[in-house]
Amino acid sequence: MIVQEFLDTNITYLTGVGPKRAEHLNKEISVFNFRDFLYYFPYKYIDRTRFYKIEELDPDLPFVQIKGHIKGYYSEGHGKGKRLTADFQDETGTIKLIWFKGTKWITGNYTPGIEYIIFGKPSVFNGMVNIIHPEIEACGKASERLNSALQAQYSTTEKLKNNFITSKTINKLIGTLLKQIRGRLPETLPSYLVSQYKLIDLHDAIHRIHFPSNPEELEKARYRLKFDELFYIQLNLLRLRSNRNLKLKGFVFSTVGKFFNSFYHNNLPFTLTEAQKRVMKEIRKDLGSGRQMNRLLQGDVGSGKTLVALMSMLIAIDNGYQACIMAPTEILANQHYNTICRLLHGIDIKICLLTGSSKRTSRKSITESLLDKSLHILIGTHALIEENVRFSNLGLVIIDEQHRFGVEQRARLWQKNLHPPHILVMTATPIPRTLAMTLYGDLDVSVIDELPPGRVPVKTMHFTDPERNKVFGFIRNQIAEGRQIYFVYPLIKESETMDYKDLEDGWDTISRVFPSPKYCLSVVHGKMTPADKERSMKLFKEGHAHILVATTVIEVGVDIPNASVMVIESAERFGLSQLHQLRGRVGRGADQSYCILMSSEKLTREAAKRLEVLIKTSDGFEIAETDLQLRGPGDIEGTQQSGIPFDLKIASLGQDGQIIEYVRRIAENILTVDPLLDEPQNGLLKAELERLFSKKQSWSKIS
Ligand code: ADP
Ligand code: MG
């Protein structure tokens, strides 16, 4: 048995790798030591049991293997285009093999007339199929090829290829390495896990991933390696959480007192949904536990998160603490302020609003009342995390629309107190459960998975630009029935100027089709001052304007029950989650609401799929799941700061949800029994965590 440290051996000690090759491997694919090389996994495999006939070849085929012979060599072109060409023939036809380099070696080693197996990617030049730089093998030799029918393919770079380090070379070098490592590779999982979960051992897994003899074996190897990778990520996250719980004391909110009760019995305008009740229970348990709460609350748009936030704050106030809500935009902060003031009507609680446009005098009085404890609830934007805002006893922080705040901003709120306040992070962007397990793996997660009763599902329809008149007719009828309409235009940072042009053109058309004084239009976009925005919103909110033309600034939080039609222009340019968010702006009243997706006639397959999914379902989690499948986790908002300190080598956060769930449960069970991993059988777990995560501590504070 060799030890982990041996795997740190520099790659130059591998037979066949000199200083030059080592440098290329370092620079191009970050392979520095033996371990790096063993974990440089193939990205795909080619089935070398299949042979093609030349007549079957076409340039769409990825890689092909053909048996035949070389008729003869000749050289073509000159200068840079100088090349060696061979006509290669089987009983069905002839193709050209082409080399730009290493031509002497080719003519010296491969004799016309002898049967060879060639392997490569077909392409077409001058109407003729050819293969550039094919691999060539003598027929006899092929049969003894590593009894590996599936041939591993590794990503390489131009530079590597130019230096003769091809996918095949890499495979060969790894083969050499595996031979050079006499003895078995050290296990990364304790033997009780390996046997309990019926895994193959690491040594075999590494061998088989590079040299699988059949698909079943390969699958077992892949599973074992994914298990390993995902298990340690989960173990690390859960250990962070349990360490925090062991070390940090949280404020104990032991009573539910007069503020909460008075609100609950006198002011609550409806009964809570079952989901809201369940989530409140989870939060109350946290708040009373003596641990600091770090909870993510997920709930689709309109699921009633504000109410949960408010009730949590009332518990804080009942226990003598202050609470705050931080929202990503002024519009949203304003709306929270208004909603909460209305809900708390008649209850003696002092609430203030602090945003970028708060006047100096009101700032001053806010600061004072924060310090003399007369202020109970502060609602605001980023303004809350400014240096000079200080609380005297902040007990609970609520962050709305989590994904718009960076890690650092959250950390600053955290530091507003000597003791860390309880933290509730709310998001309306449903994150697939398994993805959340990694991205927010050290937070507890609550989900409101139920909408308040009486909602009529939004009808979603798709029209293309030529059908615009039909859409206008429909809108005219809706307005005649007293409804209000949103028109939303995409706004993407990179093409802002173009987007505003779209908005302006749209505005021109809409104001022509819906002329004043019969119709009143209002507009909101990001370039307006907060005061102008507020004025426009007010016009619409109070029902004076029939149509609101807007960019995506209205995406979050705007709550206008009478607005029942959402027209999304250039819908193909929006992401799936964003479309879903926008749609959530309607369907808030009792009337039938509509979401109209406008797009051009020509759509990419992915865009068409997005629109199709949206029409089919209104379940935010299903949509998020599809989004994840379509785009992969890297593109989903917020995941860039996910904080996995290394690239995943084999597992995928998008595709391997089931394994993630599975290994998380396993990790949870282990930590329940042995929270510090002090038991002898868990020594290896501790050592591996140390090896994998110790150098990269900074990411650990997700919230
Ligand atoms: P979101 O989760 O998107 O923040 P809100 O908190 O804004 O949702 O709630 C959406 C709407 O649903 C609000 O008008 C709110 O008053 C209403 N609402 C919340 N909870 C309930 C409930 N239990 N029953 C009926 N309506 C509710
Ligand atoms: Mg909300």
XYZ file of C-alpha atoms and ligand atoms in Angstrom:
731
model
C 0.000 0.000 0.000
C 1.359 3.401 -0.915
C 0.444 6.584 0.918
C -1.301 9.798 -0.110
C 1.942 11.807 0.048
C 3.434 9.631 -2.649
C 0.776 10.944 -5.001
C 2.185 14.436 -4.521
C 5.276 13.337 -6.447
C 6.123 15.735 -9.235
C 5.036 14.568 -12.664
C 8.623 14.787 -13.977
C 9.297 11.569 -12.072
C 6.996 9.709 -14.403
C 8.732 7.690 -17.081
C 8.158 9.381 -20.412
C 7.704 12.849 -18.926
C 10.735 15.093 -19.111
C 10.971 18.723 -18.033
C 9.488 19.989 -21.317
C 6.483 17.690 -21.262
C 5.995 18.410 -17.581
C 5.873 22.096 -18.331
C 3.210 21.588 -20.994
C 1.156 19.397 -18.689
C 1.449 22.003 -15.920
C 0.484 24.925 -18.056
C -2.108 23.431 -20.310
C -4.081 21.054 -18.092
C -2.865 21.851 -14.573
C -1.320 18.455 -14.075
C 1.533 18.897 -11.606
C 1.785 15.670 -9.692
C 0.798 12.025 -9.849
C -2.548 12.623 -8.218
C -3.475 15.348 -10.681
C -2.763 12.963 -13.515
C -4.742 10.070 -12.066
C -7.671 12.434 -11.605
C -7.429 13.832 -15.109
C -10.474 11.901 -16.207
C -11.540 11.197 -19.764
C -14.462 13.288 -20.981
C -15.762 10.496 -23.174
C -15.054 7.040 -24.515
C -15.016 5.674 -27.984
C -16.197 2.226 -28.727
C -13.329 0.620 -30.605
C -15.244 -2.531 -31.320
C -17.103 -0.884 -34.163
C -15.638 -0.671 -37.674
C -16.993 1.596 -40.396
C -16.907 1.032 -44.139
C -15.518 3.868 -46.224
C -18.808 4.216 -48.105
C -20.556 4.934 -44.789
C -18.334 7.878 -43.897
C -19.646 11.379 -43.683
C -18.222 14.426 -41.949
C -20.948 14.406 -39.274
C -19.542 11.282 -37.671
C -17.436 12.028 -34.599
C -14.702 9.396 -34.772
C -14.484 6.361 -36.970
C -12.386 3.254 -37.197
C -11.705 1.685 -40.583
C -9.790 -1.368 -41.711
C -7.955 -1.153 -45.055
C -4.641 -0.468 -46.723
C -2.603 2.423 -48.029
C -2.373 2.477 -51.832
C 0.435 4.987 -51.973
C 1.860 8.247 -50.629
C 2.330 11.544 -52.404
C 3.028 15.050 -51.252
C 0.829 18.014 -52.054
C 0.874 21.777 -51.651
C 3.823 23.894 -50.645
C 4.913 26.279 -47.939
C 2.609 26.125 -44.972
C 0.111 23.993 -46.834
C 2.685 21.321 -47.636
C 1.343 17.969 -46.662
C 1.691 14.245 -47.038
C -1.317 12.466 -48.468
C -2.116 8.786 -48.668
C -4.972 7.111 -50.489
C -6.515 4.640 -48.113
C -8.762 1.936 -49.435
C -11.147 -0.737 -48.274
C -13.486 -2.876 -50.374
C -16.078 -0.076 -50.491
C -14.041 2.946 -51.514
C -11.096 5.290 -51.023
C -10.407 8.249 -48.725
C -7.453 10.522 -48.200
C -5.288 10.504 -45.095
C -3.412 13.751 -44.567
C -0.420 14.738 -42.445
C 1.138 18.150 -42.060
C 3.789 17.015 -39.622
C 5.835 13.978 -38.767
C 5.609 12.792 -42.359
C 8.966 11.023 -42.435
C 7.964 8.861 -39.543
C 4.700 7.936 -41.251
C 6.277 6.886 -44.551
C 9.020 5.075 -42.676
C 6.652 3.070 -40.506
C 3.538 2.300 -42.489
C 3.966 0.312 -45.653
C 1.509 0.439 -48.573
C -0.378 -2.784 -49.144
C -0.383 -3.962 -45.518
C -3.654 -4.029 -43.631
C -3.997 -1.309 -40.965
C -6.651 0.035 -38.706
C -6.997 3.775 -38.861
C -8.902 5.951 -36.480
C -9.871 9.610 -36.678
C -12.422 12.288 -37.360
C -13.665 12.439 -40.953
C -13.911 15.810 -42.662
C -14.520 16.932 -46.218
C -12.160 18.817 -48.510
C -12.791 19.482 -52.183
C -15.773 17.164 -52.067
C -13.686 14.273 -50.860
C -13.739 12.650 -47.413
C -10.412 12.764 -45.627
C -8.975 12.211 -42.174
C -6.291 14.531 -40.916
C -3.601 13.044 -38.686
C -5.302 9.689 -38.179
C -4.072 7.176 -35.667
C -2.687 4.083 -37.398
C -2.268 0.664 -35.904
C -1.220 -2.682 -37.242
C -4.139 -5.129 -37.154
C -2.352 -7.613 -34.929
C -1.439 -4.979 -32.422
C -4.973 -3.673 -32.145
C -6.227 -6.975 -30.831
C -3.881 -6.887 -27.861
C -4.808 -3.312 -27.045
C -5.154 -3.225 -23.280
C -8.258 -5.405 -23.466
C -10.032 -2.066 -23.326
C -12.795 -1.823 -25.869
C -13.821 1.615 -24.669
C -11.056 3.986 -25.420
C -10.726 6.959 -23.132
C -10.680 10.385 -24.749
C -9.089 13.269 -22.863
C -9.384 16.962 -23.521
C -6.222 18.352 -24.944
C -5.204 21.757 -26.167
C -3.710 22.968 -29.408
C -0.408 23.463 -27.651
C -0.399 19.930 -26.276
C -1.204 18.479 -29.669
C 1.531 20.521 -31.309
C 3.919 18.992 -28.832
C 2.691 15.485 -29.547
C 0.753 15.100 -26.345
C -2.485 13.754 -27.768
C -5.380 12.137 -26.028
C -3.760 8.835 -26.788
C -0.454 9.952 -25.298
C -2.205 10.998 -22.123
C -3.909 7.644 -21.876
C -0.592 5.896 -22.360
C 1.190 8.024 -19.783
C -1.530 7.363 -17.241
C -1.152 3.670 -18.008
C 2.566 3.962 -17.329
C 1.851 5.805 -14.102
C -0.518 3.127 -12.906
C 2.169 0.519 -13.559
C 4.824 2.646 -11.929
C 2.736 2.976 -8.788
C 3.372 -0.460 -7.462
C 0.919 -1.326 -4.766
C -2.612 -0.223 -4.361
C -3.767 3.368 -4.336
C -4.645 4.616 -0.867
C -8.346 4.621 -0.082
C -10.114 7.933 0.407
C -13.155 6.420 2.108
C -13.223 4.340 5.292
C -13.724 0.679 4.551
C -17.034 0.574 6.385
C -18.468 3.062 3.869
C -17.011 1.218 0.914
C -18.624 -2.014 1.963
C -21.856 -0.607 3.339
C -22.621 1.321 0.156
C -21.300 -1.393 -2.147
C -18.678 0.760 -3.780
C -15.713 -0.548 -5.665
C -12.461 0.505 -4.073
C -10.607 3.579 -5.216
C -7.750 1.668 -6.770
C -10.065 -0.214 -9.098
C -12.145 2.855 -9.818
C -9.133 4.853 -10.979
C -7.923 1.984 -13.129
C -11.266 1.435 -14.742
C -12.055 5.049 -15.398
C -8.986 5.221 -17.627
C -9.124 1.684 -18.996
C -12.650 0.333 -18.843
C -13.231 -3.029 -20.428
C -16.982 -2.667 -20.635
C -19.709 -0.118 -19.967
C -20.886 -1.743 -16.728
C -17.440 -1.578 -15.226
C -17.065 2.013 -16.332
C -20.361 2.923 -14.718
C -19.285 1.430 -11.387
C -16.051 3.382 -11.519
C -17.828 6.621 -12.345
C -20.290 6.094 -9.541
C -17.592 5.437 -6.982
C -15.674 8.571 -8.003
C -18.758 10.776 -8.036
C -19.739 9.428 -4.653
C -16.330 10.368 -3.330
C -16.370 13.868 -4.735
C -19.903 14.757 -3.681
C -19.695 13.044 -0.319
C -16.763 15.147 0.823
C -18.412 18.361 -0.323
C -21.482 17.536 1.728
C -19.496 16.332 4.706
C -17.571 19.575 4.683
C -20.681 21.761 4.448
C -22.455 19.882 7.179
C -19.431 19.985 9.398
C -19.220 23.758 8.935
C -22.798 23.979 10.015
C -22.359 21.785 13.034
C -19.173 23.589 14.051
C -20.980 26.887 13.851
C -23.704 25.468 16.001
C -21.222 24.223 18.537
C -19.263 27.461 18.670
C -21.696 30.310 18.135
C -24.383 31.053 20.615
C -27.516 32.560 19.182
C -29.920 34.868 20.932
C -32.666 32.889 22.558
C -36.093 34.188 21.648
C -37.906 32.269 24.324
C -41.308 33.898 24.330
C -43.985 34.571 21.809
C -45.527 37.646 23.315
C -47.974 40.450 22.923
C -46.826 41.817 19.573
C -47.005 38.502 17.845
C -50.260 37.513 19.488
C -51.921 40.820 18.919
C -51.001 40.648 15.247
C -52.006 37.038 14.909
C -55.392 37.454 16.544
C -56.396 40.933 15.428
C -54.532 41.876 12.270
C -53.823 38.767 10.272
C -56.074 39.220 7.267
C -56.369 35.520 6.363
C -55.486 32.114 7.672
C -51.964 30.940 7.034
C -51.402 28.268 4.453
C -50.193 24.916 5.742
C -46.788 25.642 4.229
C -46.569 28.996 5.999
C -47.467 27.332 9.290
C -44.859 24.656 8.832
C -42.149 27.169 7.983
C -43.085 29.340 10.973
C -42.679 26.311 13.187
C -39.233 25.635 11.758
C -38.199 29.234 12.310
C -39.585 29.399 15.835
C -37.680 26.291 16.725
C -34.443 27.852 15.465
C -35.053 31.107 17.281
C -35.637 29.377 20.579
C -32.813 26.883 20.291
C -29.901 28.969 21.471
C -28.205 28.389 18.124
C -27.798 31.143 15.604
C -30.346 30.655 12.850
C -29.011 30.516 9.300
C -32.001 29.653 7.248
C -32.858 29.943 3.580
C -36.535 30.416 2.874
C -37.513 29.450 -0.626
C -40.950 30.173 -1.909
C -42.326 30.926 -5.292
C -43.468 34.440 -6.135
C -46.708 35.139 -4.345
C -46.343 32.296 -1.868
C -46.503 34.695 1.067
C -42.953 35.060 2.310
C -43.498 38.600 3.530
C -45.912 37.391 6.135
C -43.451 34.823 7.408
C -40.785 37.522 7.586
C -43.088 39.800 9.515
C -44.124 37.190 12.048
C -40.496 36.248 12.629
C -39.681 39.886 13.282
C -42.536 40.135 15.748
C -41.028 37.298 17.749
C -37.718 39.191 17.824
C -39.484 42.316 19.045
C -41.411 40.342 21.647
C -38.053 39.344 23.073
C -36.699 42.878 23.153
C -34.689 42.818 19.948
C -34.662 44.871 16.773
C -35.121 43.414 13.310
C -34.387 44.546 9.802
C -35.261 43.628 6.227
C -32.896 44.312 3.407
C -34.332 44.389 -0.116
C -32.456 44.683 -3.403
C -34.315 47.666 -4.900
C -35.954 50.824 -3.639
C -39.248 49.876 -5.199
C -39.229 46.656 -3.272
C -38.101 48.235 -0.006
C -40.876 50.791 -0.356
C -43.387 48.104 -0.983
C -42.287 46.073 2.029
C -42.496 49.199 4.113
C -46.027 49.960 2.977
C -47.226 46.374 3.314
C -45.781 45.977 6.777
C -47.087 49.316 8.021
C -50.517 48.330 6.776
C -50.362 44.876 8.349
C -49.239 46.299 11.698
C -51.914 48.958 11.778
C -52.938 49.719 15.340
C -50.007 47.877 16.898
C -47.473 49.979 18.726
C -44.382 49.168 16.728
C -42.043 51.732 15.238
C -41.014 51.034 11.642
C -38.720 53.114 9.447
C -37.602 53.039 5.854
C -34.004 53.724 4.902
C -32.948 53.868 1.257
C -30.516 55.763 -0.909
C -33.043 58.544 -1.284
C -33.793 59.010 2.407
C -33.239 62.615 3.462
C -30.420 63.503 5.784
C -32.761 64.541 8.584
C -34.662 61.302 8.519
C -31.398 59.381 8.454
C -30.358 61.202 11.569
C -33.524 60.405 13.429
C -33.318 56.766 12.297
C -29.785 56.477 13.590
C -30.830 57.945 16.892
C -33.865 55.778 17.339
C -31.830 52.687 16.453
C -29.454 53.460 19.268
C -32.031 54.444 21.877
C -33.932 51.252 21.037
C -37.165 53.028 20.187
C -37.021 51.767 16.584
C -38.191 48.182 16.204
C -38.095 47.442 12.515
C -35.851 48.966 9.907
C -36.612 48.273 6.257
C -34.275 49.306 3.493
C -31.900 48.700 0.654
C -28.114 48.469 0.622
C -28.251 51.664 2.627
C -28.670 49.421 5.672
C -25.155 48.120 5.434
C -23.505 51.507 5.365
C -20.883 52.142 7.971
C -22.871 54.647 10.015
C -25.995 52.544 10.473
C -25.726 50.954 13.909
C -28.241 48.963 15.840
C -28.316 48.685 19.579
C -29.611 45.147 19.684
C -30.193 43.661 16.279
C -31.657 40.210 16.781
C -32.900 39.198 13.351
C -31.830 40.064 9.834
C -34.025 39.225 6.893
C -32.570 39.383 3.427
C -35.098 39.375 0.627
C -34.325 38.137 -2.874
C -31.108 36.631 -1.769
C -29.409 36.204 -5.112
C -29.012 39.904 -5.650
C -26.738 40.340 -2.706
C -23.134 39.324 -2.852
C -21.507 37.196 -0.216
C -19.576 40.148 1.105
C -22.595 42.374 1.520
C -24.272 39.712 3.562
C -21.199 39.311 5.686
C -21.269 43.027 6.477
C -24.792 42.844 7.813
C -23.698 39.959 9.894
C -21.139 42.128 11.602
C -23.627 44.783 12.676
C -23.672 43.275 16.109
C -21.267 41.895 18.613
C -23.272 38.723 18.597
C -24.382 37.389 15.271
C -28.085 38.016 14.725
C -30.350 35.301 13.423
C -30.439 35.311 9.651
C -33.283 34.486 7.341
C -32.514 34.650 3.663
C -35.564 34.694 1.387
C -35.551 33.882 -2.275
C -38.254 33.620 -4.878
C -35.932 32.075 -7.384
C -36.554 28.449 -6.686
C -33.284 26.637 -6.694
C -33.580 22.951 -7.416
C -33.419 21.186 -4.115
C -30.309 19.239 -4.838
C -28.494 22.293 -6.119
C -29.454 24.186 -2.977
C -27.940 21.354 -0.964
C -24.592 22.348 -2.330
C -24.947 26.067 -2.889
C -26.521 26.665 0.485
C -25.457 23.391 1.968
C -24.526 24.890 5.295
C -27.833 26.725 5.642
C -31.029 25.121 6.762
C -33.654 25.279 4.097
C -37.374 25.914 4.456
C -39.710 25.788 1.535
C -43.144 27.324 1.044
C -44.468 24.967 -1.569
C -48.060 26.089 -1.628
C -49.773 29.213 -2.896
C -52.506 30.933 -0.882
C -55.927 29.584 -1.797
C -58.192 31.138 -4.381
C -55.510 31.943 -6.897
C -56.530 31.328 -10.468
C -53.521 29.975 -12.364
C -52.104 32.378 -14.916
C -52.814 31.433 -18.540
C -49.633 31.577 -20.565
C -49.667 32.036 -24.329
C -47.048 32.459 -26.980
C -47.385 34.765 -30.003
C -44.907 35.768 -32.645
C -44.386 39.287 -33.869
C -46.681 39.054 -36.933
C -49.582 38.248 -34.595
C -49.146 41.479 -32.707
C -52.470 42.982 -33.770
C -54.330 40.070 -32.290
C -52.543 40.680 -29.003
C -53.386 44.398 -29.079
C -57.045 43.532 -29.649
C -57.013 41.246 -26.635
C -55.442 43.942 -24.505
C -58.046 46.485 -25.584
C -60.749 44.137 -24.315
C -58.959 43.563 -21.031
C -58.615 47.287 -20.449
C -62.300 47.709 -21.275
C -62.998 45.240 -18.486
C -61.045 47.400 -16.083
C -57.788 45.435 -16.034
C -54.260 46.829 -16.163
C -51.411 45.653 -18.363
C -47.644 45.288 -18.099
C -45.383 45.427 -21.152
C -41.887 44.278 -20.250
C -38.746 44.652 -22.342
C -35.545 42.737 -21.701
C -32.612 44.572 -20.339
C -29.277 42.927 -20.554
C -26.241 44.734 -19.254
C -24.076 44.072 -22.282
C -26.491 45.579 -24.745
C -28.140 48.269 -22.685
C -28.211 50.906 -25.404
C -29.866 48.555 -27.843
C -32.349 47.467 -25.203
C -33.395 51.012 -24.402
C -33.928 51.485 -28.103
C -36.305 48.502 -28.022
C -38.107 50.053 -25.105
C -38.419 53.392 -26.896
C -39.689 51.802 -30.102
C -42.131 49.747 -28.085
C -43.320 52.821 -26.297
C -43.916 54.581 -29.637
C -45.968 51.694 -30.969
C -47.962 51.199 -27.796
C -48.789 54.881 -27.442
C -49.942 54.929 -31.069
C -52.169 51.885 -30.582
C -53.433 53.089 -27.213
C -53.611 56.873 -27.703
C -54.311 59.373 -24.963
C -56.568 60.733 -23.666
C -58.547 57.501 -23.961
C -55.623 55.503 -22.544
C -53.086 56.483 -19.930
C -49.572 54.992 -20.157
C -46.752 54.960 -17.658
C -43.097 53.946 -17.982
C -40.398 52.669 -15.604
C -36.805 51.828 -16.398
C -33.461 51.738 -14.707
C -32.208 55.048 -16.077
C -34.902 57.059 -14.301
C -34.298 58.693 -10.950
C -35.857 56.892 -7.979
C -38.318 59.761 -7.606
C -39.467 59.507 -11.235
C -39.736 55.757 -10.953
C -41.801 56.109 -7.839
C -44.118 58.576 -9.570
C -44.654 56.258 -12.524
C -45.253 53.269 -10.306
C -47.727 55.226 -8.252
C -49.670 56.223 -11.330
C -50.030 52.560 -12.224
C -50.504 51.262 -8.710
C -53.347 53.628 -8.012
C -55.057 52.582 -11.187
C -54.675 55.817 -13.145
C -52.474 54.285 -15.810
C -53.826 51.407 -17.899
C -50.477 50.223 -19.153
C -47.067 50.102 -17.567
C -44.197 49.867 -20.021
C -41.113 48.686 -18.197
C -37.755 47.034 -18.271
C -37.056 44.235 -15.850
C -36.814 46.596 -12.897
C -40.294 45.390 -12.096
C -39.148 41.818 -11.937
C -39.141 41.520 -8.208
C -41.756 42.308 -5.712
C -44.237 44.566 -7.422
C -47.655 43.639 -6.154
C -50.601 45.082 -8.060
C -53.578 42.714 -7.929
C -55.555 44.524 -10.611
C -52.813 44.104 -13.209
C -53.809 40.921 -14.936
C -51.891 40.832 -18.191
C -48.146 40.559 -18.523
C -46.794 40.949 -22.031
C -43.152 39.938 -22.248
C -41.467 41.307 -25.340
C -38.583 39.375 -26.935
C -39.328 36.585 -24.516
C -36.719 34.426 -26.197
C -34.047 36.676 -24.749
C -34.989 36.015 -21.140
C -33.835 33.125 -19.016
C -36.395 30.653 -17.804
C -36.294 31.682 -14.163
C -36.586 35.306 -15.083
C -39.634 34.643 -17.257
C -41.185 32.805 -14.369
C -40.449 35.698 -12.025
C -42.043 38.157 -14.408
C -45.111 36.018 -14.812
C -45.424 35.997 -11.037
C -46.293 39.708 -11.183
C -49.771 38.824 -12.431
C -52.297 36.408 -11.047
C -52.288 38.126 -7.690
C -55.962 38.996 -7.681
C -59.058 36.854 -8.062
C -59.423 37.412 -11.823
C -58.095 35.263 -14.620
C -54.659 36.577 -15.498
C -52.615 36.158 -18.654
C -48.961 36.029 -19.521
C -48.259 36.689 -23.175
C -44.874 35.720 -24.498
C -43.946 37.646 -27.630
C -41.055 36.408 -29.712
C -39.723 36.466 -33.236
C -40.765 33.609 -35.486
C -37.343 32.005 -35.601
C -36.272 30.504 -32.299
C -33.304 28.455 -31.262
C -34.193 25.020 -30.007
C -33.332 25.995 -26.463
C -35.420 29.163 -26.570
C -38.385 27.221 -27.951
C -37.998 24.716 -25.143
C -37.954 27.482 -22.537
C -41.191 28.972 -23.796
C -42.767 25.551 -24.049
C -41.921 24.688 -20.438
C -43.322 27.966 -19.268
C -46.622 27.363 -21.026
C -46.832 23.873 -19.633
C -46.166 24.466 -15.958
C -46.326 27.122 -13.295
C -44.405 25.143 -10.710
C -41.318 27.191 -9.923
C -39.309 24.184 -8.862
C -40.058 22.256 -12.011
C -39.030 25.322 -13.977
C -35.824 25.708 -12.011
C -35.084 22.045 -12.568
C -35.531 22.422 -16.323
C -33.427 25.551 -16.280
C -30.696 23.587 -14.594
C -30.909 20.856 -17.202
C -30.914 23.339 -20.078
C -28.175 25.599 -18.899
C -26.150 23.736 -16.316
C -25.516 25.085 -12.859
C -22.742 27.459 -13.884
C -25.122 29.836 -15.567
C -27.767 29.976 -12.928
C -27.695 33.217 -11.084
C -25.817 33.113 -7.832
C -23.970 29.904 -8.437
C -20.732 31.601 -9.337
C -20.347 32.469 -5.714
C -21.303 29.002 -4.680
C -17.984 28.435 -3.062
C -17.003 24.956 -4.027
C -13.287 25.558 -3.805
C -12.334 23.292 -6.673
C -13.691 22.257 -10.034
C -15.714 19.120 -9.943
C -13.772 16.457 -11.793
C -16.530 14.027 -12.493
C -19.799 14.807 -10.756
C -22.263 17.406 -11.979
C -24.390 19.470 -9.638
C -27.062 19.497 -12.299
C -27.175 15.860 -13.288
C -26.211 14.047 -10.142
C -28.911 15.320 -7.824
C -29.820 11.855 -6.662
C -26.309 11.051 -5.583
C -26.044 14.419 -3.839
C -29.133 13.683 -1.806
C -27.917 10.230 -1.011
C -24.443 11.195 0.157
C -25.761 14.134 2.116
C -27.883 11.787 4.160
C -24.918 9.519 4.712
C -22.784 12.467 5.833
C -25.558 13.650 8.122
C -25.794 10.271 9.795
C -22.077 10.118 10.363
C -21.969 13.579 11.941
C -24.975 12.884 14.132
C -23.121 10.038 15.773
C -19.658 11.550 15.662
C -19.872 15.352 15.197
C -16.139 15.982 15.543
C -15.147 12.878 13.584
C -13.078 11.720 16.518
C -13.980 8.042 16.312
C -11.092 5.928 15.022
C -13.055 4.603 12.065
C -13.608 8.210 10.946
C -9.978 9.239 11.126
C -9.689 8.962 7.378
C -12.674 11.267 6.888
C -11.059 13.935 9.000
C -7.752 13.612 7.200
C -9.399 13.803 3.799
C -11.414 16.898 4.732
C -8.218 18.479 5.907
C -6.445 17.613 2.671
C -9.293 18.756 0.437
C -10.464 21.893 2.179
C -7.935 23.235 4.643
C -6.018 25.478 2.280
C -9.126 27.149 1.054
C -10.919 28.350 4.104
C -12.155 31.713 2.936
C -15.148 30.428 1.041
C -16.707 28.752 4.010
C -18.806 31.675 5.133
C -21.608 31.469 2.643
C -23.938 33.729 4.529
P -43.885 36.611 -1.928
O -43.616 35.254 -1.406
O -43.775 36.686 -3.409
O -43.086 37.669 -1.230
P -46.074 37.969 -0.751
O -45.644 37.838 0.644
O -45.881 39.271 -1.436
O -45.415 36.848 -1.629
O -47.592 37.522 -0.831
C -48.308 37.573 -2.028
C -49.729 37.948 -1.762
O -50.401 36.875 -1.111
C -49.874 39.152 -0.890
O -50.872 39.960 -1.443
C -50.265 38.575 0.448
O -51.054 39.466 1.183
C -51.055 37.348 0.052
N -51.022 36.270 1.053
C -49.955 35.870 1.772
N -50.284 34.843 2.586
C -51.587 34.562 2.366
C -52.516 33.593 2.894
N -52.151 32.706 3.814
N -53.763 33.606 2.422
C -54.141 34.498 1.486
N -53.335 35.428 0.949
C -52.063 35.472 1.372
Mg -41.713 39.109 -1.786
